[in-house]
Amino acid sequence: MTQTHRRTTKIDVAVCTYRRAELDQTLLSLAVLTIPAGVQVRVIVADNDVTPSARDRVDAMRSAISFEIAYVHCPASNISIARNACLDHATGDFVAFIDDDETASQDWLAELLAIADTTGADAVLGPVKAVYANVAPAWMQRGDFHSTLPVWVADEIRTGYTCNVLLRRSAPSLAGRRFNIALGRSGGEDTEFFAHMHDAGGQIAFAEDALVYEPVPSGRATVSWLAKRRFRMGQTHGRMLLEAATGLGRWRAIALAGTKSAYCFVAAALLAASPVKRHRYGLRGIMHAGVVSGLLGVREIEQYGNLEKAPQ
């Protein structure tokens, strides 16, 4: 009787890092992942600093992690360069991305893989749960303004993010696809990446139990940080609309986004007594204002490499 052997599934877990001591906790959370039978994991750490500042930190963690760790130095201060380095060095069937200030739940990778197997999707997103410190405003914690979930449009997910995702490397929609280096300092490179992947026929699924946790530092627990982030998100969306809009279509899109922004600001004023609703509408108004900015061709504000440069 001939015995059949199941082929090993190989997964590269990619972590892009830039001067973050929290990388230690990220790697330790990967060390205790539940790995399904027949799955082999390798970790890729892409150091985006000018100097290889994370090398010693990664080397010190090797004894605590049973997986192979590939360290890649890919300067500098451009997240797209780091993400592309991870894709270039990936050799597995799948590549999963997690941020260097996040920690994975024990079943994170298993849950992503299970949904990939059952749906056949090209990309599987998981939720990112924000963890607030006591210094965060009460309304911010109640409204949970920092957690990340996918957005459904007409019962499908049309774009995604890299803070919790599994990619099927053999998918035609991902063949040769890379992150836009021009957006590597502003952000929005992941939104564009997944939107173009979807436009190429790629399916994006959601694994609701593939949870990762992200602490919210004091510098992010502010209205100004949220406003800047929402405006940049709007700029990215507006720029993508601009790629497809021509003639009067562009001005119709500007008018629509401007109307939505005004509506949200009015709603925020009328809901002044409810902090959660007021800020939710206000931030949405700022996002739509960002869409107008993007449609007018204004360059996106730079975030990566400028914010939260915590020393090692």
mmCIF file of C-alpha atoms in Angstrom:
data_model
loop_
_atom_site.group_PDB
_atom_site.id
_atom_site.type_symbol
_atom_site.label_atom_id
_atom_site.label_comp_id
_atom_site.label_asym_id
_atom_site.label_seq_id
_atom_site.Cartn_x
_atom_site.Cartn_y
_atom_site.Cartn_z
ATOM 1 C CA MET A 1 0.000 0.000 0.000
ATOM 2 C CA THR A 2 1.418 3.326 -1.060
ATOM 3 C CA GLN A 3 1.478 6.009 1.620
ATOM 4 C CA THR A 4 0.595 9.516 0.485
ATOM 5 C CA HIS A 5 2.379 12.502 1.948
ATOM 6 C CA ARG A 6 0.773 15.898 2.284
ATOM 7 C CA ARG A 7 2.877 18.687 0.827
ATOM 8 C CA THR A 8 4.324 21.113 3.366
ATOM 9 C CA THR A 9 2.781 24.587 3.258
ATOM 10 C CA LYS A 10 5.413 27.269 3.728
ATOM 11 C CA ILE A 11 4.575 30.697 5.148
ATOM 12 C CA ASP A 12 6.856 33.706 5.440
ATOM 13 C CA VAL A 13 5.799 36.105 8.204
ATOM 14 C CA ALA A 14 7.016 39.592 7.260
ATOM 15 C CA VAL A 15 7.719 42.324 9.812
ATOM 16 C CA CYS A 16 8.818 45.741 8.561
ATOM 17 C CA THR A 17 10.549 47.701 11.310
ATOM 18 C CA TYR A 18 11.848 51.216 11.876
ATOM 19 C CA ARG A 19 13.532 52.024 15.201
ATOM 20 C CA ARG A 20 10.950 50.250 17.377
ATOM 21 C CA ALA A 21 11.826 48.468 20.590
ATOM 22 C CA GLU A 22 8.330 46.918 20.451
ATOM 23 C CA LEU A 23 9.700 44.600 17.756
ATOM 24 C CA ASP A 24 10.796 42.288 20.599
ATOM 25 C CA GLN A 25 7.198 41.719 21.688
ATOM 26 C CA THR A 26 6.070 41.187 18.116
ATOM 27 C CA LEU A 27 8.675 38.475 17.568
ATOM 28 C CA LEU A 28 7.932 36.829 20.939
ATOM 29 C CA SER A 29 4.241 36.623 20.011
ATOM 30 C CA LEU A 30 5.211 34.846 16.788
ATOM 31 C CA ALA A 31 7.311 32.383 18.801
ATOM 32 C CA VAL A 32 4.210 30.972 20.541
ATOM 33 C CA LEU A 33 1.919 30.758 17.524
ATOM 34 C CA THR A 34 -0.165 27.625 17.045
ATOM 35 C CA ILE A 35 1.195 26.154 13.830
ATOM 36 C CA PRO A 36 -1.053 23.653 11.998
ATOM 37 C CA ALA A 37 0.368 20.276 11.017
ATOM 38 C CA GLY A 38 2.171 20.381 7.698
ATOM 39 C CA VAL A 39 2.955 24.103 7.937
ATOM 40 C CA GLN A 40 6.472 25.529 8.033
ATOM 41 C CA VAL A 41 7.074 29.133 9.121
ATOM 42 C CA ARG A 42 9.934 31.506 8.432
ATOM 43 C CA VAL A 43 10.152 35.115 9.683
ATOM 44 C CA ILE A 44 11.463 38.000 7.562
ATOM 45 C CA VAL A 45 12.445 41.208 9.375
ATOM 46 C CA ALA A 46 12.945 44.154 7.022
ATOM 47 C CA ASP A 47 14.895 46.947 8.741
ATOM 48 C CA ASN A 48 13.999 50.279 7.108
ATOM 49 C CA ASP A 49 16.461 52.446 9.060
ATOM 50 C CA VAL A 50 19.414 54.175 7.380
ATOM 51 C CA THR A 51 21.790 52.046 9.438
ATOM 52 C CA PRO A 52 21.071 48.388 10.314
ATOM 53 C CA SER A 53 19.888 49.415 13.778
ATOM 54 C CA ALA A 54 17.596 46.416 14.313
ATOM 55 C CA ARG A 55 20.183 43.755 13.460
ATOM 56 C CA ASP A 56 21.446 43.257 17.027
ATOM 57 C CA ARG A 57 17.897 43.228 18.360
ATOM 58 C CA VAL A 58 16.894 40.521 15.888
ATOM 59 C CA ASP A 59 20.028 38.475 16.571
ATOM 60 C CA ALA A 60 19.319 38.609 20.305
ATOM 61 C CA MET A 61 15.840 37.171 19.696
ATOM 62 C CA ARG A 62 16.943 34.192 17.611
ATOM 63 C CA SER A 63 17.412 31.896 20.625
ATOM 64 C CA ALA A 64 13.835 32.584 21.783
ATOM 65 C CA ILE A 65 12.230 31.715 18.434
ATOM 66 C CA SER A 66 12.273 28.286 16.848
ATOM 67 C CA PHE A 67 11.576 29.625 13.342
ATOM 68 C CA GLU A 68 14.251 30.696 10.919
ATOM 69 C CA ILE A 69 14.620 34.491 10.917
ATOM 70 C CA ALA A 70 15.871 36.262 7.798
ATOM 71 C CA TYR A 71 17.126 39.779 8.509
ATOM 72 C CA VAL A 72 17.073 42.211 5.565
ATOM 73 C CA HIS A 73 18.465 45.755 5.710
ATOM 74 C CA CYS A 74 16.514 47.918 3.250
ATOM 75 C CA PRO A 75 17.113 51.649 3.854
ATOM 76 C CA ALA A 76 15.657 54.127 4.302
ATOM 77 C CA SER A 77 12.523 55.595 5.877
ATOM 78 C CA ASN A 78 10.227 54.412 3.082
ATOM 79 C CA ILE A 79 7.775 51.696 4.083
ATOM 80 C CA SER A 80 7.187 50.609 0.479
ATOM 81 C CA ILE A 81 10.886 49.724 0.158
ATOM 82 C CA ALA A 82 10.597 47.543 3.266
ATOM 83 C CA ARG A 83 7.385 45.858 2.147
ATOM 84 C CA ASN A 84 8.835 45.166 -1.294
ATOM 85 C CA ALA A 85 11.975 43.709 0.302
ATOM 86 C CA CYS A 86 9.751 41.267 2.177
ATOM 87 C CA LEU A 87 8.005 40.259 -1.038
ATOM 88 C CA ASP A 88 11.333 39.921 -2.852
ATOM 89 C CA HIS A 89 12.789 37.668 -0.126
ATOM 90 C CA ALA A 90 9.655 35.563 0.398
ATOM 91 C CA THR A 91 9.945 31.973 -0.799
ATOM 92 C CA GLY A 92 6.872 30.342 0.743
ATOM 93 C CA ASP A 93 3.410 29.592 -0.554
ATOM 94 C CA PHE A 94 2.077 32.503 1.476
ATOM 95 C CA VAL A 95 3.467 35.690 2.988
ATOM 96 C CA ALA A 96 1.807 37.248 6.035
ATOM 97 C CA PHE A 97 2.361 40.823 7.182
ATOM 98 C CA ILE A 98 2.204 42.069 10.766
ATOM 99 C CA ASP A 99 3.405 45.456 12.066
ATOM 100 C CA ASP A 100 6.379 45.870 14.396
ATOM 101 C CA ASP A 101 4.222 47.369 17.173
ATOM 102 C CA GLU A 102 1.619 44.587 17.125
ATOM 103 C CA THR A 103 1.370 41.230 18.860
ATOM 104 C CA ALA A 104 -0.320 38.226 17.318
ATOM 105 C CA SER A 105 -2.946 36.113 19.051
ATOM 106 C CA GLN A 106 -1.927 32.477 19.396
ATOM 107 C CA ASP A 107 -4.191 31.263 16.571
ATOM 108 C CA TRP A 108 -3.538 34.253 14.289
ATOM 109 C CA LEU A 109 -1.714 32.472 11.497
ATOM 110 C CA ALA A 110 -3.828 29.314 11.705
ATOM 111 C CA GLU A 111 -7.030 31.367 11.342
ATOM 112 C CA LEU A 112 -5.707 33.284 8.339
ATOM 113 C CA LEU A 113 -4.627 30.050 6.661
ATOM 114 C CA ALA A 114 -7.949 28.325 7.371
ATOM 115 C CA ILE A 115 -9.888 31.078 5.606
ATOM 116 C CA ALA A 116 -7.404 31.065 2.726
ATOM 117 C CA ASP A 117 -7.931 27.310 2.348
ATOM 118 C CA THR A 118 -11.729 27.436 2.519
ATOM 119 C CA THR A 119 -12.228 30.483 0.267
ATOM 120 C CA GLY A 120 -9.286 30.221 -2.105
ATOM 121 C CA ALA A 121 -8.876 33.986 -1.696
ATOM 122 C CA ASP A 122 -5.756 35.761 -2.928
ATOM 123 C CA ALA A 123 -5.561 37.806 0.278
ATOM 124 C CA VAL A 124 -7.050 37.300 3.743
ATOM 125 C CA LEU A 125 -7.358 40.206 6.165
ATOM 126 C CA GLY A 126 -7.646 39.925 9.932
ATOM 127 C CA PRO A 127 -8.812 42.468 12.528
ATOM 128 C CA VAL A 128 -6.437 44.717 14.452
ATOM 129 C CA LYS A 129 -7.672 45.420 17.973
ATOM 130 C CA ALA A 130 -6.453 48.675 19.512
ATOM 131 C CA VAL A 131 -5.300 48.485 23.135
ATOM 132 C CA TYR A 132 -5.747 51.824 24.899
ATOM 133 C CA ALA A 133 -3.794 53.115 27.878
ATOM 134 C CA ASN A 134 -5.624 54.910 30.665
ATOM 135 C CA VAL A 135 -4.366 58.256 29.369
ATOM 136 C CA ALA A 136 -6.486 57.935 26.211
ATOM 137 C CA PRO A 137 -9.692 60.030 26.325
ATOM 138 C CA ALA A 138 -12.762 58.102 27.424
ATOM 139 C CA TRP A 139 -14.657 58.935 24.221
ATOM 140 C CA MET A 140 -11.766 57.576 22.148
ATOM 141 C CA GLN A 141 -11.812 54.281 24.015
ATOM 142 C CA ARG A 142 -15.608 53.980 23.835
ATOM 143 C CA GLY A 143 -15.651 54.706 20.100
ATOM 144 C CA ASP A 144 -12.559 52.563 19.448
ATOM 145 C CA PHE A 145 -11.175 54.941 16.805
ATOM 146 C CA HIS A 146 -7.882 53.083 16.290
ATOM 147 C CA SER A 147 -8.895 49.475 15.606
ATOM 148 C CA THR A 148 -8.694 48.305 11.988
ATOM 149 C CA LEU A 149 -11.302 46.314 10.067
ATOM 150 C CA PRO A 150 -11.910 45.881 6.342
ATOM 151 C CA VAL A 151 -14.566 47.904 4.539
ATOM 152 C CA TRP A 152 -17.234 46.075 2.556
ATOM 153 C CA VAL A 153 -18.707 47.633 -0.585
ATOM 154 C CA ALA A 154 -21.589 45.748 -2.217
ATOM 155 C CA ASP A 155 -20.793 42.625 -0.183
ATOM 156 C CA GLU A 156 -17.121 42.487 -1.134
ATOM 157 C CA ILE A 157 -13.816 43.828 0.145
ATOM 158 C CA ARG A 158 -12.198 46.011 -2.497
ATOM 159 C CA THR A 159 -9.006 47.094 -0.759
ATOM 160 C CA GLY A 160 -7.001 46.165 2.306
ATOM 161 C CA TYR A 161 -4.102 46.836 4.664
ATOM 162 C CA THR A 162 -0.789 45.262 5.631
ATOM 163 C CA CYS A 163 -1.046 45.368 9.419
ATOM 164 C CA ASN A 164 -2.750 41.933 9.391
ATOM 165 C CA VAL A 165 -2.911 40.045 6.111
ATOM 166 C CA LEU A 166 -2.013 36.762 4.407
ATOM 167 C CA LEU A 167 -1.139 36.809 0.690
ATOM 168 C CA ARG A 168 -1.186 33.827 -1.677
ATOM 169 C CA ARG A 169 2.047 34.267 -3.607
ATOM 170 C CA SER A 170 0.918 32.170 -6.592
ATOM 171 C CA ALA A 171 -2.204 34.282 -7.231
ATOM 172 C CA PRO A 172 -2.218 35.839 -10.729
ATOM 173 C CA SER A 173 -3.475 39.130 -9.265
ATOM 174 C CA LEU A 174 -0.290 39.332 -7.179
ATOM 175 C CA ALA A 175 2.205 38.279 -9.851
ATOM 176 C CA GLY A 176 4.993 40.856 -9.885
ATOM 177 C CA ARG A 177 2.930 43.303 -7.837
ATOM 178 C CA ARG A 178 4.833 45.666 -5.574
ATOM 179 C CA PHE A 179 4.092 48.616 -3.313
ATOM 180 C CA ASN A 180 4.356 52.101 -4.781
ATOM 181 C CA ILE A 181 7.641 53.660 -3.604
ATOM 182 C CA ALA A 182 6.253 57.152 -4.277
ATOM 183 C CA LEU A 183 3.770 56.567 -1.426
ATOM 184 C CA GLY A 184 6.280 55.046 0.948
ATOM 185 C CA ARG A 185 6.576 58.125 3.149
ATOM 186 C CA SER A 186 2.987 59.347 3.027
ATOM 187 C CA GLY A 187 1.225 56.028 3.532
ATOM 188 C CA GLY A 188 -1.630 54.733 1.419
ATOM 189 C CA GLU A 189 0.670 52.347 -0.426
ATOM 190 C CA ASP A 190 -1.218 49.369 0.988
ATOM 191 C CA THR A 191 -4.625 50.790 0.003
ATOM 192 C CA GLU A 192 -3.397 51.243 -3.570
ATOM 193 C CA PHE A 193 -1.719 47.814 -3.626
ATOM 194 C CA PHE A 194 -4.883 45.947 -2.654
ATOM 195 C CA ALA A 195 -7.209 48.095 -4.773
ATOM 196 C CA HIS A 196 -5.130 47.339 -7.857
ATOM 197 C CA MET A 197 -4.975 43.678 -6.859
ATOM 198 C CA HIS A 198 -8.779 43.624 -6.617
ATOM 199 C CA ASP A 199 -9.093 45.376 -9.979
ATOM 200 C CA ALA A 200 -6.922 42.598 -11.437
ATOM 201 C CA GLY A 201 -9.457 40.011 -10.284
ATOM 202 C CA GLY A 202 -8.051 39.237 -6.852
ATOM 203 C CA GLN A 203 -10.429 38.103 -4.121
ATOM 204 C CA ILE A 204 -10.019 39.493 -0.600
ATOM 205 C CA ALA A 205 -11.494 37.541 2.328
ATOM 206 C CA PHE A 206 -11.773 38.237 6.055
ATOM 207 C CA ALA A 207 -10.762 36.011 8.975
ATOM 208 C CA GLU A 208 -12.596 37.522 11.944
ATOM 209 C CA ASP A 209 -10.744 35.380 14.493
ATOM 210 C CA ALA A 210 -7.230 36.098 13.157
ATOM 211 C CA LEU A 211 -6.693 38.800 15.759
ATOM 212 C CA VAL A 212 -3.642 40.954 16.388
ATOM 213 C CA TYR A 213 -3.317 43.603 19.093
ATOM 214 C CA GLU A 214 -1.866 47.093 18.706
ATOM 215 C CA PRO A 215 -1.133 49.368 21.684
ATOM 216 C CA VAL A 216 -2.086 53.015 21.182
ATOM 217 C CA PRO A 217 0.806 55.205 22.427
ATOM 218 C CA SER A 218 0.046 58.619 23.891
ATOM 219 C CA GLY A 219 1.229 60.347 20.734
ATOM 220 C CA ARG A 220 -1.538 58.657 18.764
ATOM 221 C CA ALA A 221 -4.272 59.094 21.376
ATOM 222 C CA THR A 222 -5.038 62.607 20.159
ATOM 223 C CA VAL A 223 -7.585 64.212 17.863
ATOM 224 C CA SER A 224 -4.773 65.802 15.838
ATOM 225 C CA TRP A 225 -3.170 62.406 15.072
ATOM 226 C CA LEU A 226 -6.516 60.905 14.077
ATOM 227 C CA ALA A 227 -7.336 63.947 11.938
ATOM 228 C CA LYS A 228 -4.003 63.816 10.110
ATOM 229 C CA ARG A 229 -4.422 60.098 9.461
ATOM 230 C CA ARG A 230 -8.010 60.450 8.201
ATOM 231 C CA PHE A 231 -7.047 63.344 5.920
ATOM 232 C CA ARG A 232 -4.207 61.308 4.417
ATOM 233 C CA MET A 233 -6.545 58.354 3.913
ATOM 234 C CA GLY A 234 -8.917 60.668 2.065
ATOM 235 C CA GLN A 235 -6.066 61.992 -0.067
ATOM 236 C CA THR A 236 -5.157 58.452 -1.088
ATOM 237 C CA HIS A 237 -8.758 57.674 -2.037
ATOM 238 C CA GLY A 238 -9.052 60.948 -3.946
ATOM 239 C CA ARG A 239 -5.839 60.291 -5.842
ATOM 240 C CA MET A 240 -7.101 56.852 -6.844
ATOM 241 C CA LEU A 241 -10.405 58.349 -7.997
ATOM 242 C CA LEU A 242 -8.391 60.881 -9.994
ATOM 243 C CA GLU A 243 -6.646 58.054 -11.864
ATOM 244 C CA ALA A 244 -9.994 56.938 -13.271
ATOM 245 C CA ALA A 245 -11.803 60.288 -13.507
ATOM 246 C CA THR A 246 -11.686 62.445 -16.620
ATOM 247 C CA GLY A 247 -13.249 65.757 -17.573
ATOM 248 C CA LEU A 248 -16.513 66.465 -15.795
ATOM 249 C CA GLY A 249 -16.234 63.209 -13.870
ATOM 250 C CA ARG A 250 -13.435 64.697 -11.788
ATOM 251 C CA TRP A 251 -15.467 67.773 -10.888
ATOM 252 C CA ARG A 252 -18.526 65.681 -10.063
ATOM 253 C CA ALA A 253 -16.358 63.620 -7.693
ATOM 254 C CA ILE A 254 -15.014 66.813 -6.101
ATOM 255 C CA ALA A 255 -18.529 68.168 -5.634
ATOM 256 C CA LEU A 256 -19.720 64.902 -4.094
ATOM 257 C CA ALA A 257 -16.801 64.653 -1.685
ATOM 258 C CA GLY A 258 -17.174 68.320 -0.748
ATOM 259 C CA THR A 259 -20.883 67.838 -0.065
ATOM 260 C CA LYS A 260 -20.191 64.786 2.092
ATOM 261 C CA SER A 261 -17.538 66.710 4.019
ATOM 262 C CA ALA A 262 -19.883 69.619 4.687
ATOM 263 C CA TYR A 263 -22.674 67.254 5.758
ATOM 264 C CA CYS A 264 -20.372 65.506 8.226
ATOM 265 C CA PHE A 265 -19.157 68.773 9.733
ATOM 266 C CA VAL A 266 -22.742 69.978 10.189
ATOM 267 C CA ALA A 267 -23.669 66.655 11.787
ATOM 268 C CA ALA A 268 -20.661 66.922 14.102
ATOM 269 C CA ALA A 269 -21.802 70.371 15.217
ATOM 270 C CA LEU A 270 -25.350 69.171 15.843
ATOM 271 C CA LEU A 271 -24.032 66.218 17.876
ATOM 272 C CA ALA A 272 -21.735 68.331 20.034
ATOM 273 C CA ALA A 273 -23.189 66.817 23.205
ATOM 274 C CA SER A 274 -22.124 63.298 22.171
ATOM 275 C CA PRO A 275 -18.297 63.131 22.022
ATOM 276 C CA VAL A 276 -18.135 59.763 20.222
ATOM 277 C CA LYS A 277 -20.625 60.734 17.503
ATOM 278 C CA ARG A 278 -19.205 64.257 17.215
ATOM 279 C CA HIS A 279 -15.692 63.025 16.639
ATOM 280 C CA ARG A 280 -16.829 60.224 14.351
ATOM 281 C CA TYR A 281 -18.622 62.658 12.047
ATOM 282 C CA GLY A 282 -15.884 65.271 12.358
ATOM 283 C CA LEU A 283 -13.153 62.832 11.399
ATOM 284 C CA ARG A 284 -15.238 61.538 8.523
ATOM 285 C CA GLY A 285 -15.659 65.111 7.329
ATOM 286 C CA ILE A 286 -11.884 65.536 7.449
ATOM 287 C CA MET A 287 -11.470 62.341 5.438
ATOM 288 C CA HIS A 288 -13.829 63.616 2.713
ATOM 289 C CA ALA A 289 -11.913 66.917 2.708
ATOM 290 C CA GLY A 290 -8.833 64.796 2.053
ATOM 291 C CA VAL A 291 -10.635 63.201 -0.902
ATOM 292 C CA VAL A 292 -11.171 66.678 -2.363
ATOM 293 C CA SER A 293 -7.476 67.399 -1.814
ATOM 294 C CA GLY A 294 -6.490 64.203 -3.585
ATOM 295 C CA LEU A 295 -8.838 64.916 -6.501
ATOM 296 C CA LEU A 296 -7.227 68.333 -6.858
ATOM 297 C CA GLY A 297 -3.850 66.634 -7.168
ATOM 298 C CA VAL A 298 -2.400 67.767 -3.846
ATOM 299 C CA ARG A 299 0.472 65.518 -2.790
ATOM 300 C CA GLU A 300 -0.213 63.349 0.236
ATOM 301 C CA ILE A 301 1.226 64.455 3.574
ATOM 302 C CA GLU A 302 4.248 62.435 4.670
ATOM 303 C CA GLN A 303 3.891 60.288 7.765
ATOM 304 C CA TYR A 304 6.321 57.388 7.632
ATOM 305 C CA GLY A 305 9.796 58.171 8.902
ATOM 306 C CA ASN A 306 8.685 61.439 10.497
ATOM 307 C CA LEU A 307 6.431 60.303 13.314
ATOM 308 C CA GLU A 308 7.302 58.518 16.543
ATOM 309 C CA LYS A 309 11.005 58.051 15.929
ATOM 310 C CA ALA A 310 11.561 56.334 19.212
ATOM 311 C CA PRO A 311 15.188 55.454 19.934
ATOM 312 C CA GLN A 312 16.270 51.851 20.164
#
